[in-house]
mmCIF file of C-alpha atoms in Angstrom:
data_model
loop_
_atom_site.group_PDB
_atom_site.id
_atom_site.type_symbol
_atom_site.label_atom_id
_atom_site.label_comp_id
_atom_site.label_asym_id
_atom_site.label_seq_id
_atom_site.Cartn_x
_atom_site.Cartn_y
_atom_site.Cartn_z
ATOM 1 C CA UNK A 179 -24.097 -4.604 -63.825
ATOM 2 C CA UNK A 180 -26.594 -4.807 -61.219
ATOM 3 C CA UNK A 181 -30.318 -2.912 -61.755
ATOM 4 C CA UNK A 182 -30.501 -1.281 -58.407
ATOM 5 C CA UNK A 183 -27.267 1.169 -58.827
ATOM 6 C CA UNK A 184 -28.598 2.032 -62.201
ATOM 7 C CA UNK A 185 -32.137 2.639 -61.103
ATOM 8 C CA UNK A 186 -30.648 5.065 -58.331
ATOM 9 C CA UNK A 187 -28.542 6.892 -60.721
ATOM 10 C CA UNK A 188 -31.445 7.677 -62.859
ATOM 11 C CA UNK A 189 -33.459 8.726 -59.893
ATOM 12 C CA UNK A 190 -30.643 10.883 -58.710
ATOM 13 C CA UNK A 191 -30.443 12.316 -62.057
ATOM 14 C CA UNK A 192 -34.479 13.076 -62.214
ATOM 15 C CA UNK A 193 -34.153 14.699 -58.846
ATOM 16 C CA UNK A 194 -31.556 17.131 -60.052
ATOM 17 C CA UNK A 195 -33.599 17.980 -62.862
ATOM 18 C CA UNK A 196 -36.593 18.698 -61.134
ATOM 19 C CA UNK A 197 -34.713 20.800 -58.976
ATOM 20 C CA UNK A 198 -33.075 22.793 -61.426
ATOM 21 C CA UNK A 199 -36.501 23.074 -63.244
ATOM 22 C CA UNK A 200 -38.329 24.207 -60.140
ATOM 23 C CA UNK A 201 -35.854 26.086 -58.227
ATOM 24 C CA UNK A 202 -34.142 27.429 -61.506
ATOM 25 C CA UNK A 203 -37.204 29.861 -62.126
ATOM 26 C CA UNK A 204 -37.238 30.452 -58.225
ATOM 27 C CA UNK A 205 -33.512 31.545 -58.027
ATOM 28 C CA UNK A 206 -33.900 33.435 -61.414
ATOM 29 C CA UNK A 207 -36.822 35.549 -59.896
ATOM 30 C CA UNK A 208 -34.784 36.148 -57.016
ATOM 31 C CA UNK A 209 -31.766 37.507 -59.238
ATOM 32 C CA UNK A 210 -34.491 39.585 -61.122
ATOM 33 C CA UNK A 211 -35.229 41.433 -57.960
ATOM 34 C CA UNK A 212 -32.270 43.952 -58.364
ATOM 35 C CA UNK A 213 -31.815 43.612 -62.246
ATOM 36 C CA UNK A 214 -35.516 43.589 -63.673
ATOM 37 C CA UNK A 215 -38.229 44.970 -61.035
ATOM 38 C CA UNK A 216 -38.934 48.375 -61.238
ATOM 39 C CA UNK A 217 -39.728 49.909 -57.999
ATOM 40 C CA UNK A 218 -41.287 48.340 -54.799
ATOM 41 C CA UNK A 219 -44.835 47.362 -56.150
ATOM 42 C CA UNK A 220 -42.815 45.300 -58.992
ATOM 43 C CA UNK A 221 -40.620 43.671 -56.217
ATOM 44 C CA UNK A 222 -43.503 42.381 -54.666
ATOM 45 C CA UNK A 223 -45.067 41.073 -57.757
ATOM 46 C CA UNK A 224 -42.001 38.989 -58.154
ATOM 47 C CA UNK A 225 -41.987 38.037 -54.535
ATOM 48 C CA UNK A 226 -45.645 36.868 -54.961
ATOM 49 C CA UNK A 227 -45.370 34.691 -57.927
ATOM 50 C CA UNK A 228 -42.621 32.318 -56.030
ATOM 51 C CA UNK A 229 -43.955 32.843 -52.395
ATOM 52 C CA UNK A 230 -46.202 29.874 -51.793
ATOM 53 C CA UNK A 231 -43.687 27.485 -53.561
ATOM 54 C CA UNK A 232 -40.148 28.467 -53.228
ATOM 55 C CA UNK A 233 -39.613 26.868 -49.802
ATOM 56 C CA UNK A 234 -41.219 23.590 -51.250
ATOM 57 C CA UNK A 235 -38.823 23.706 -54.323
ATOM 58 C CA UNK A 236 -35.868 23.250 -52.332
ATOM 59 C CA UNK A 237 -36.813 20.141 -51.108
ATOM 60 C CA UNK A 238 -35.801 18.543 -54.228
ATOM 61 C CA UNK A 239 -32.299 19.815 -53.580
ATOM 62 C CA UNK A 240 -32.307 17.981 -49.951
ATOM 63 C CA UNK A 241 -33.823 15.189 -51.531
ATOM 64 C CA UNK A 242 -31.191 14.840 -54.244
ATOM 65 C CA UNK A 243 -28.312 15.190 -51.690
ATOM 66 C CA UNK A 244 -29.882 12.901 -49.158
ATOM 67 C CA UNK A 245 -30.652 10.236 -52.040
ATOM 68 C CA UNK A 246 -26.796 10.583 -53.000
ATOM 69 C CA UNK A 247 -25.755 10.000 -49.513
ATOM 70 C CA UNK A 248 -27.684 6.970 -49.107
ATOM 71 C CA UNK A 249 -27.476 5.368 -52.492
ATOM 72 C CA UNK A 250 -23.791 6.255 -53.427
ATOM 73 C CA UNK A 251 -21.898 7.180 -50.380
ATOM 74 C CA UNK A 252 -18.399 7.184 -51.822
ATOM 75 C CA UNK A 253 -19.800 9.588 -54.796
ATOM 76 C CA UNK A 254 -21.047 11.719 -51.707
ATOM 77 C CA UNK A 255 -18.182 11.757 -49.832
ATOM 78 C CA UNK A 256 -15.491 12.506 -52.626
ATOM 79 C CA UNK A 257 -17.932 15.177 -54.237
ATOM 80 C CA UNK A 258 -18.854 16.951 -51.022
ATOM 81 C CA UNK A 259 -15.297 16.997 -49.245
ATOM 82 C CA UNK A 260 -13.749 18.074 -52.335
ATOM 83 C CA UNK A 261 -16.206 20.945 -52.920
ATOM 84 C CA UNK A 262 -16.695 22.016 -49.052
ATOM 85 C CA UNK A 263 -15.500 25.823 -49.915
ATOM 86 C CA UNK A 264 -18.294 26.249 -52.659
ATOM 87 C CA UNK A 265 -20.870 24.378 -50.982
ATOM 88 C CA UNK A 266 -20.464 26.501 -47.639
ATOM 89 C CA UNK A 267 -21.140 29.652 -50.028
ATOM 90 C CA UNK A 268 -24.150 28.027 -51.557
ATOM 91 C CA UNK A 269 -25.539 27.106 -48.016
ATOM 92 C CA UNK A 270 -24.985 30.857 -46.902
ATOM 93 C CA UNK A 271 -26.701 31.906 -50.067
ATOM 94 C CA UNK A 272 -29.685 29.718 -49.446
ATOM 95 C CA UNK A 273 -29.974 30.598 -45.661
ATOM 96 C CA UNK A 274 -29.407 34.571 -46.383
ATOM 97 C CA UNK A 275 -32.241 34.106 -49.355
ATOM 98 C CA UNK A 276 -34.542 32.155 -47.035
ATOM 99 C CA UNK A 277 -34.268 34.781 -44.213
ATOM 100 C CA UNK A 278 -34.789 37.435 -46.504
ATOM 101 C CA UNK A 279 -38.097 36.085 -47.880
ATOM 102 C CA UNK A 280 -39.544 36.240 -44.192
ATOM 103 C CA UNK A 281 -38.011 39.448 -42.725
ATOM 104 C CA UNK A 282 -38.403 41.709 -45.829
ATOM 105 C CA UNK A 283 -41.981 42.763 -44.992
ATOM 106 C CA UNK A 284 -41.473 42.809 -41.254
ATOM 107 C CA UNK A 285 -40.469 46.626 -41.058
ATOM 108 C CA UNK A 286 -41.917 49.429 -43.167
ATOM 109 C CA UNK A 287 -38.754 50.946 -44.425
ATOM 110 C CA UNK A 288 -37.028 51.449 -47.720
ATOM 111 C CA UNK A 289 -33.609 50.796 -46.309
ATOM 112 C CA UNK A 290 -34.908 47.675 -44.539
ATOM 113 C CA UNK A 291 -36.334 46.129 -47.756
ATOM 114 C CA UNK A 292 -33.395 47.112 -49.926
ATOM 115 C CA UNK A 293 -31.099 45.562 -47.683
ATOM 116 C CA UNK A 294 -32.982 42.292 -48.078
ATOM 117 C CA UNK A 295 -33.642 42.771 -51.657
ATOM 118 C CA UNK A 296 -29.870 42.625 -52.037
ATOM 119 C CA UNK A 297 -29.616 39.266 -49.911
ATOM 120 C CA UNK A 298 -32.280 37.669 -52.152
ATOM 121 C CA UNK A 299 -30.489 38.594 -55.146
ATOM 122 C CA UNK A 300 -27.148 37.718 -54.302
ATOM 123 C CA UNK A 301 -28.039 34.718 -52.366
ATOM 124 C CA UNK A 302 -29.867 33.325 -55.521
ATOM 125 C CA UNK A 303 -26.865 34.160 -57.545
ATOM 126 C CA UNK A 304 -24.285 32.500 -55.305
ATOM 127 C CA UNK A 305 -26.568 29.578 -54.883
ATOM 128 C CA UNK A 306 -27.408 29.218 -58.352
ATOM 129 C CA UNK A 307 -23.660 29.351 -59.469
ATOM 130 C CA UNK A 308 -22.239 27.315 -56.880
ATOM 131 C CA UNK A 309 -24.835 24.355 -57.720
ATOM 132 C CA UNK A 310 -23.992 24.738 -61.495
ATOM 133 C CA UNK A 311 -20.467 24.541 -60.782
ATOM 134 C CA UNK A 312 -20.863 21.543 -58.465
ATOM 135 C CA UNK A 313 -22.964 19.637 -61.307
ATOM 136 C CA UNK A 314 -20.501 20.413 -63.844
ATOM 137 C CA UNK A 315 -17.567 18.944 -61.794
ATOM 138 C CA UNK A 316 -19.331 15.736 -61.328
ATOM 139 C CA UNK A 317 -19.632 15.161 -64.871
ATOM 140 C CA UNK A 318 -16.398 16.482 -66.124
ATOM 141 C CA UNK A 319 -14.244 15.329 -63.072
ATOM 142 C CA UNK A 320 -11.888 16.244 -60.014
ATOM 143 C CA UNK A 321 -8.323 15.396 -59.066
ATOM 144 C CA UNK A 322 -9.194 12.433 -57.422
ATOM 145 C CA UNK A 323 -6.738 9.496 -56.290
ATOM 146 C CA UNK A 324 -7.195 5.672 -56.242
ATOM 147 C CA UNK A 325 -8.963 6.461 -52.653
ATOM 148 C CA UNK A 326 -11.507 9.038 -53.781
ATOM 149 C CA UNK A 327 -9.491 11.857 -52.088
ATOM 150 C CA UNK A 328 -9.079 15.211 -53.498
ATOM 151 C CA UNK A 329 -5.601 15.872 -54.658
ATOM 152 C CA UNK A 330 -4.558 19.609 -54.815
ATOM 153 C CA UNK A 331 -5.279 22.568 -52.790
ATOM 154 C CA UNK A 332 -8.778 23.679 -51.472
ATOM 155 C CA UNK A 333 -9.236 25.514 -54.958
ATOM 156 C CA UNK A 334 -8.227 22.673 -56.996
ATOM 157 C CA UNK A 335 -11.595 22.317 -58.265
ATOM 158 C CA UNK A 336 -11.890 25.855 -59.770
ATOM 159 C CA UNK A 337 -11.424 24.900 -63.395
ATOM 160 C CA UNK A 338 -13.353 26.375 -66.671
ATOM 161 C CA UNK A 339 -15.518 23.576 -66.365
ATOM 162 C CA UNK A 340 -17.012 24.809 -62.933
ATOM 163 C CA UNK A 341 -17.312 28.343 -64.332
ATOM 164 C CA UNK A 342 -19.272 26.874 -67.548
ATOM 165 C CA UNK A 343 -21.507 24.775 -65.354
ATOM 166 C CA UNK A 344 -22.145 28.004 -62.903
ATOM 167 C CA UNK A 345 -22.681 30.108 -65.737
ATOM 168 C CA UNK A 346 -25.062 27.690 -67.311
ATOM 169 C CA UNK A 347 -27.200 27.598 -64.377
ATOM 170 C CA UNK A 348 -27.334 31.138 -63.834
ATOM 171 C CA UNK A 349 -28.254 31.929 -67.412
ATOM 172 C CA UNK A 350 -30.927 29.139 -67.401
ATOM 173 C CA UNK A 351 -32.256 30.316 -64.162
ATOM 174 C CA UNK A 352 -32.625 34.026 -65.450
ATOM 175 C CA UNK A 353 -34.278 33.064 -68.743
ATOM 176 C CA UNK A 354 -36.625 30.143 -67.075
ATOM 177 C CA UNK A 355 -37.486 33.040 -64.380
ATOM 178 C CA UNK A 356 -38.435 35.457 -67.039
ATOM 179 C CA UNK A 357 -40.641 32.861 -68.641
ATOM 180 C CA UNK A 358 -42.395 32.012 -65.726
ATOM 181 C CA UNK A 359 -42.831 35.723 -64.705
ATOM 182 C CA UNK A 360 -44.456 36.299 -68.249
ATOM 183 C CA UNK A 361 -46.745 33.325 -67.322
ATOM 184 C CA UNK A 362 -47.730 34.254 -63.676
ATOM 185 C CA UNK A 363 -48.048 38.038 -64.204
ATOM 186 C CA UNK A 364 -50.192 40.664 -65.951
ATOM 187 C CA UNK A 365 -49.716 43.976 -67.142
ATOM 188 C CA UNK A 366 -46.551 45.963 -68.016
ATOM 189 C CA UNK A 367 -44.203 43.463 -66.053
ATOM 190 C CA UNK A 368 -45.582 40.423 -68.138
ATOM 191 C CA UNK A 369 -44.765 42.273 -71.381
ATOM 192 C CA UNK A 370 -41.230 43.417 -70.431
ATOM 193 C CA UNK A 371 -40.491 39.726 -68.980
ATOM 194 C CA UNK A 372 -41.921 38.539 -72.346
ATOM 195 C CA UNK A 373 -39.413 40.831 -73.838
ATOM 196 C CA UNK A 374 -36.419 39.617 -71.778
ATOM 197 C CA UNK A 375 -36.857 36.148 -72.824
ATOM 198 C CA UNK A 376 -36.997 36.743 -76.643
ATOM 199 C CA UNK A 377 -33.994 38.973 -76.470
ATOM 200 C CA UNK A 378 -31.477 37.075 -74.124
ATOM 201 C CA UNK A 379 -32.748 33.493 -74.380
ATOM 202 C CA UNK A 380 -29.834 32.583 -77.079
ATOM 203 C CA UNK A 381 -27.279 34.197 -74.595
ATOM 204 C CA UNK A 382 -28.583 32.693 -71.549
ATOM 205 C CA UNK A 383 -28.867 29.101 -72.507
ATOM 206 C CA UNK A 384 -25.458 28.966 -74.466
ATOM 207 C CA UNK A 385 -23.609 27.707 -71.453
ATOM 208 C CA UNK A 386 -25.780 24.851 -70.855
ATOM 209 C CA UNK A 387 -25.632 23.856 -74.404
ATOM 210 C CA UNK A 388 -21.525 24.291 -74.380
ATOM 211 C CA UNK A 389 -21.660 22.071 -71.408
ATOM 212 C CA UNK A 390 -23.589 19.414 -73.071
ATOM 213 C CA UNK A 391 -21.600 19.453 -76.112
ATOM 214 C CA UNK A 392 -18.380 19.331 -74.030
ATOM 215 C CA UNK A 393 -19.549 16.241 -72.312
ATOM 216 C CA UNK A 394 -21.035 14.598 -75.291
ATOM 217 C CA UNK A 395 -17.819 15.102 -77.198
ATOM 218 C CA UNK A 396 -15.554 13.550 -74.348
ATOM 219 C CA UNK A 397 -17.782 10.721 -74.025
ATOM 220 C CA UNK A 398 -18.861 9.976 -77.733
ATOM 221 C CA UNK A 399 -22.379 8.315 -77.155
ATOM 222 C CA UNK A 400 -24.643 8.745 -80.178
ATOM 223 C CA UNK A 401 -28.111 8.892 -78.027
ATOM 224 C CA UNK A 402 -26.287 12.135 -76.121
ATOM 225 C CA UNK A 403 -26.397 13.780 -79.307
ATOM 226 C CA UNK A 404 -30.126 12.801 -80.251
ATOM 227 C CA UNK A 405 -30.878 14.268 -76.627
ATOM 228 C CA UNK A 406 -28.910 17.303 -77.576
ATOM 229 C CA UNK A 407 -30.771 18.073 -80.565
ATOM 230 C CA UNK A 408 -34.144 17.500 -78.982
ATOM 231 C CA UNK A 409 -32.985 20.156 -76.494
ATOM 232 C CA UNK A 410 -32.145 22.570 -79.223
ATOM 233 C CA UNK A 411 -35.383 22.015 -81.016
ATOM 234 C CA UNK A 412 -37.137 22.772 -77.498
ATOM 235 C CA UNK A 413 -35.396 26.140 -76.991
ATOM 236 C CA UNK A 414 -36.172 27.229 -80.661
ATOM 237 C CA UNK A 415 -39.883 26.300 -79.973
ATOM 238 C CA UNK A 416 -39.837 28.057 -76.548
ATOM 239 C CA UNK A 417 -38.409 31.054 -78.425
ATOM 240 C CA UNK A 418 -40.841 31.065 -81.205
ATOM 241 C CA UNK A 419 -43.762 30.553 -78.599
ATOM 242 C CA UNK A 420 -42.545 33.569 -76.689
ATOM 243 C CA UNK A 421 -42.612 35.396 -79.902
ATOM 244 C CA UNK A 422 -46.102 34.467 -80.291
ATOM 245 C CA UNK A 423 -47.535 35.309 -76.878
ATOM 246 C CA UNK A 424 -48.034 31.654 -75.954
ATOM 247 C CA UNK A 425 -46.405 31.910 -72.609
ATOM 248 C CA UNK A 426 -47.162 28.711 -71.257
ATOM 249 C CA UNK A 427 -46.085 26.583 -74.234
ATOM 250 C CA UNK A 428 -42.915 28.772 -74.180
ATOM 251 C CA UNK A 429 -42.342 27.826 -70.220
ATOM 252 C CA UNK A 430 -43.073 23.798 -70.954
ATOM 253 C CA UNK A 431 -40.731 23.966 -74.097
ATOM 254 C CA UNK A 432 -37.989 25.690 -71.868
ATOM 255 C CA UNK A 433 -38.562 22.851 -69.417
ATOM 256 C CA UNK A 434 -38.355 20.318 -72.282
ATOM 257 C CA UNK A 435 -34.653 22.221 -73.267
ATOM 258 C CA UNK A 436 -33.659 21.289 -69.363
ATOM 259 C CA UNK A 437 -34.794 17.980 -69.334
ATOM 260 C CA UNK A 438 -33.204 16.822 -72.757
ATOM 261 C CA UNK A 439 -30.199 18.746 -72.083
ATOM 262 C CA UNK A 440 -29.494 17.384 -68.724
ATOM 263 C CA UNK A 441 -30.374 13.675 -69.639
ATOM 264 C CA UNK A 442 -27.760 14.154 -72.412
ATOM 265 C CA UNK A 443 -25.237 15.074 -70.079
ATOM 266 C CA UNK A 444 -26.044 12.403 -67.398
ATOM 267 C CA UNK A 445 -26.347 9.729 -70.052
ATOM 268 C CA UNK A 446 -23.183 10.556 -71.604
ATOM 269 C CA UNK A 447 -21.236 9.963 -68.474
ATOM 270 C CA UNK A 448 -23.108 6.831 -67.197
ATOM 271 C CA UNK A 449 -21.997 4.828 -65.728
ATOM 272 C CA UNK A 450 -19.581 6.868 -64.261
ATOM 273 C CA UNK A 451 -20.818 9.129 -61.480
ATOM 274 C CA UNK A 452 -17.609 11.377 -60.726
ATOM 275 C CA UNK A 453 -14.770 10.960 -63.197
ATOM 276 C CA UNK A 454 -10.984 11.259 -62.069
ATOM 277 C CA UNK A 455 -8.951 13.628 -64.043
ATOM 278 C CA UNK A 456 -5.955 11.956 -62.879
ATOM 279 C CA UNK A 457 -6.509 8.470 -63.944
ATOM 280 C CA UNK A 458 -9.790 7.180 -65.705
ATOM 281 C CA UNK A 459 -9.029 3.740 -63.461
ATOM 282 C CA UNK A 460 -10.086 5.991 -60.374
ATOM 283 C CA UNK A 461 -13.199 7.090 -61.579
ATOM 284 C CA UNK A 462 -16.237 6.386 -59.197
ATOM 285 C CA UNK A 463 -18.881 4.312 -60.988
ATOM 286 C CA UNK A 464 -22.636 3.235 -60.246
ATOM 287 C CA UNK A 465 -20.744 -0.050 -59.225
ATOM 288 C CA UNK A 466 -18.075 0.934 -57.111
ATOM 289 C CA UNK A 467 -19.604 4.010 -55.438
ATOM 290 C CA UNK A 468 -23.218 2.309 -54.586
ATOM 291 C CA UNK A 469 -24.539 1.117 -51.346
ATOM 292 C CA UNK A 470 -25.376 -2.411 -50.674
ATOM 293 C CA UNK A 471 -28.125 -3.995 -52.694
ATOM 294 C CA UNK A 472 -30.371 -4.513 -49.618
ATOM 295 C CA UNK A 473 -29.874 -0.931 -49.020
ATOM 296 C CA UNK A 474 -30.901 0.436 -52.371
ATOM 297 C CA UNK A 475 -33.598 -2.267 -52.241
ATOM 298 C CA UNK A 476 -35.308 -0.877 -49.146
ATOM 299 C CA UNK A 477 -34.740 2.732 -50.503
ATOM 300 C CA UNK A 478 -36.578 1.703 -53.724
ATOM 301 C CA UNK A 479 -39.501 0.663 -51.650
ATOM 302 C CA UNK A 480 -39.655 4.087 -49.600
ATOM 303 C CA UNK A 481 -39.152 6.002 -52.803
ATOM 304 C CA UNK A 482 -42.081 4.172 -54.538
ATOM 305 C CA UNK A 483 -44.550 5.373 -51.982
ATOM 306 C CA UNK A 484 -42.991 8.902 -51.029
ATOM 307 C CA UNK A 485 -42.151 10.419 -54.558
ATOM 308 C CA UNK A 486 -45.686 10.059 -55.886
ATOM 309 C CA UNK A 487 -46.999 11.834 -52.632
ATOM 310 C CA UNK A 488 -44.628 14.717 -53.068
ATOM 311 C CA UNK A 489 -45.451 15.040 -56.578
ATOM 312 C CA UNK A 490 -48.995 15.292 -56.065
ATOM 313 C CA UNK A 491 -48.594 17.505 -53.157
ATOM 314 C CA UNK A 492 -46.386 19.922 -55.245
ATOM 315 C CA UNK A 493 -48.732 19.635 -58.349
ATOM 316 C CA UNK A 494 -51.697 20.423 -56.138
ATOM 317 C CA UNK A 495 -49.725 23.580 -54.701
ATOM 318 C CA UNK A 496 -49.173 25.150 -57.985
ATOM 319 C CA UNK A 497 -52.764 24.479 -59.279
ATOM 320 C CA UNK A 498 -54.214 26.473 -56.271
ATOM 321 C CA UNK A 499 -52.007 29.295 -56.943
ATOM 322 C CA UNK A 500 -52.081 29.097 -60.642
ATOM 323 C CA UNK A 501 -53.627 32.767 -61.199
ATOM 324 C CA UNK A 502 -51.745 35.547 -62.560
ATOM 325 C CA UNK A 503 -50.751 38.710 -60.466
ATOM 326 C CA UNK A 504 -50.294 42.171 -61.210
ATOM 327 C CA UNK A 505 -49.342 45.455 -59.676
ATOM 328 C CA UNK A 506 -53.009 46.297 -59.240
ATOM 329 C CA UNK A 507 -53.828 42.999 -57.567
ATOM 330 C CA UNK A 508 -51.672 43.862 -54.623
ATOM 331 C CA UNK A 509 -53.119 45.186 -51.188
ATOM 332 C CA UNK A 510 -51.636 47.847 -49.862
ATOM 333 C CA UNK A 511 -48.736 47.510 -47.367
ATOM 334 C CA UNK A 512 -49.399 47.576 -43.695
ATOM 335 C CA UNK A 513 -47.252 49.442 -41.151
ATOM 336 C CA UNK A 514 -47.441 47.693 -37.741
ATOM 337 C CA UNK A 515 -46.657 49.807 -34.963
ATOM 338 C CA UNK A 516 -44.862 47.980 -32.211
ATOM 339 C CA UNK A 517 -46.233 46.785 -29.005
ATOM 340 C CA UNK A 518 -45.328 48.785 -25.933
ATOM 341 C CA UNK A 519 -45.678 47.437 -22.451
ATOM 342 C CA UNK A 520 -47.510 49.026 -19.383
ATOM 343 C CA UNK A 521 -51.161 50.722 -18.955
ATOM 344 C CA UNK A 522 -52.447 54.174 -20.334
#
């Protein structure tokens, strides 16, 4: 088996894990806007925790999709055409969410802000569920024929695996966001976020554990079980650290849970990139779905230069905005009077 297709399978897995880690707490904070925050000031605190980084986090999604298109065009074509409907909803959720971040503070009106709060919360929920469903189907399979085309109606993708994957990303995002809020805020909201992590972590992380175990059982690779054990240990460590008020360690341990769990899933399905539930002979693999060696080689050179620059820039951004935020640190909202023409 050629090295470059395997390398790019690993790189795409890393991009998705990076996206789930960074955009995970980002989407979770959006969902917490309507379920956790008490009052306008706490909603402003939540927005300020992700305000400097949310748009940079979404770059990982674009890069993962672009890398899949360039490195594995047959994987991209089969997956995105089969999941056209849920991906449209994901895009709409991300669009409404992005617009809401920008428009929410433009008018000093409770009705205006509540409308955009719902856009942020529901947009984050729809995006998280749709991305989770897509990734779950990537690892468990779609009804594909010998040409890589979907067989069945437009909702043939809607299976129990899709639901589990959607719930996995939603649950992880909510718990990861609570751990992030506990790390980034101070005062009452910090303590409530820490209590949320301690109380709901087992339930929030359970769907992802079910997903990882189901894939490992189906593929039966021993190293996947080792990674699942590491993920479980990391989740327990995160819960213990949260109880001990060590928010930083709890947040990093939660990230380790994601890293090990996602690595267990991707490693279990390798070398298959998209299984066919109709016939295993029609599976798409790193070999039959990849671009030419020349294309992959050129992409590798570009990635060797670009990826470290992106990582350095994002690390610098998080370092600059590393301080905690509290309700007391918020400036008073400013109501801008509309400009009118004419001379007085």
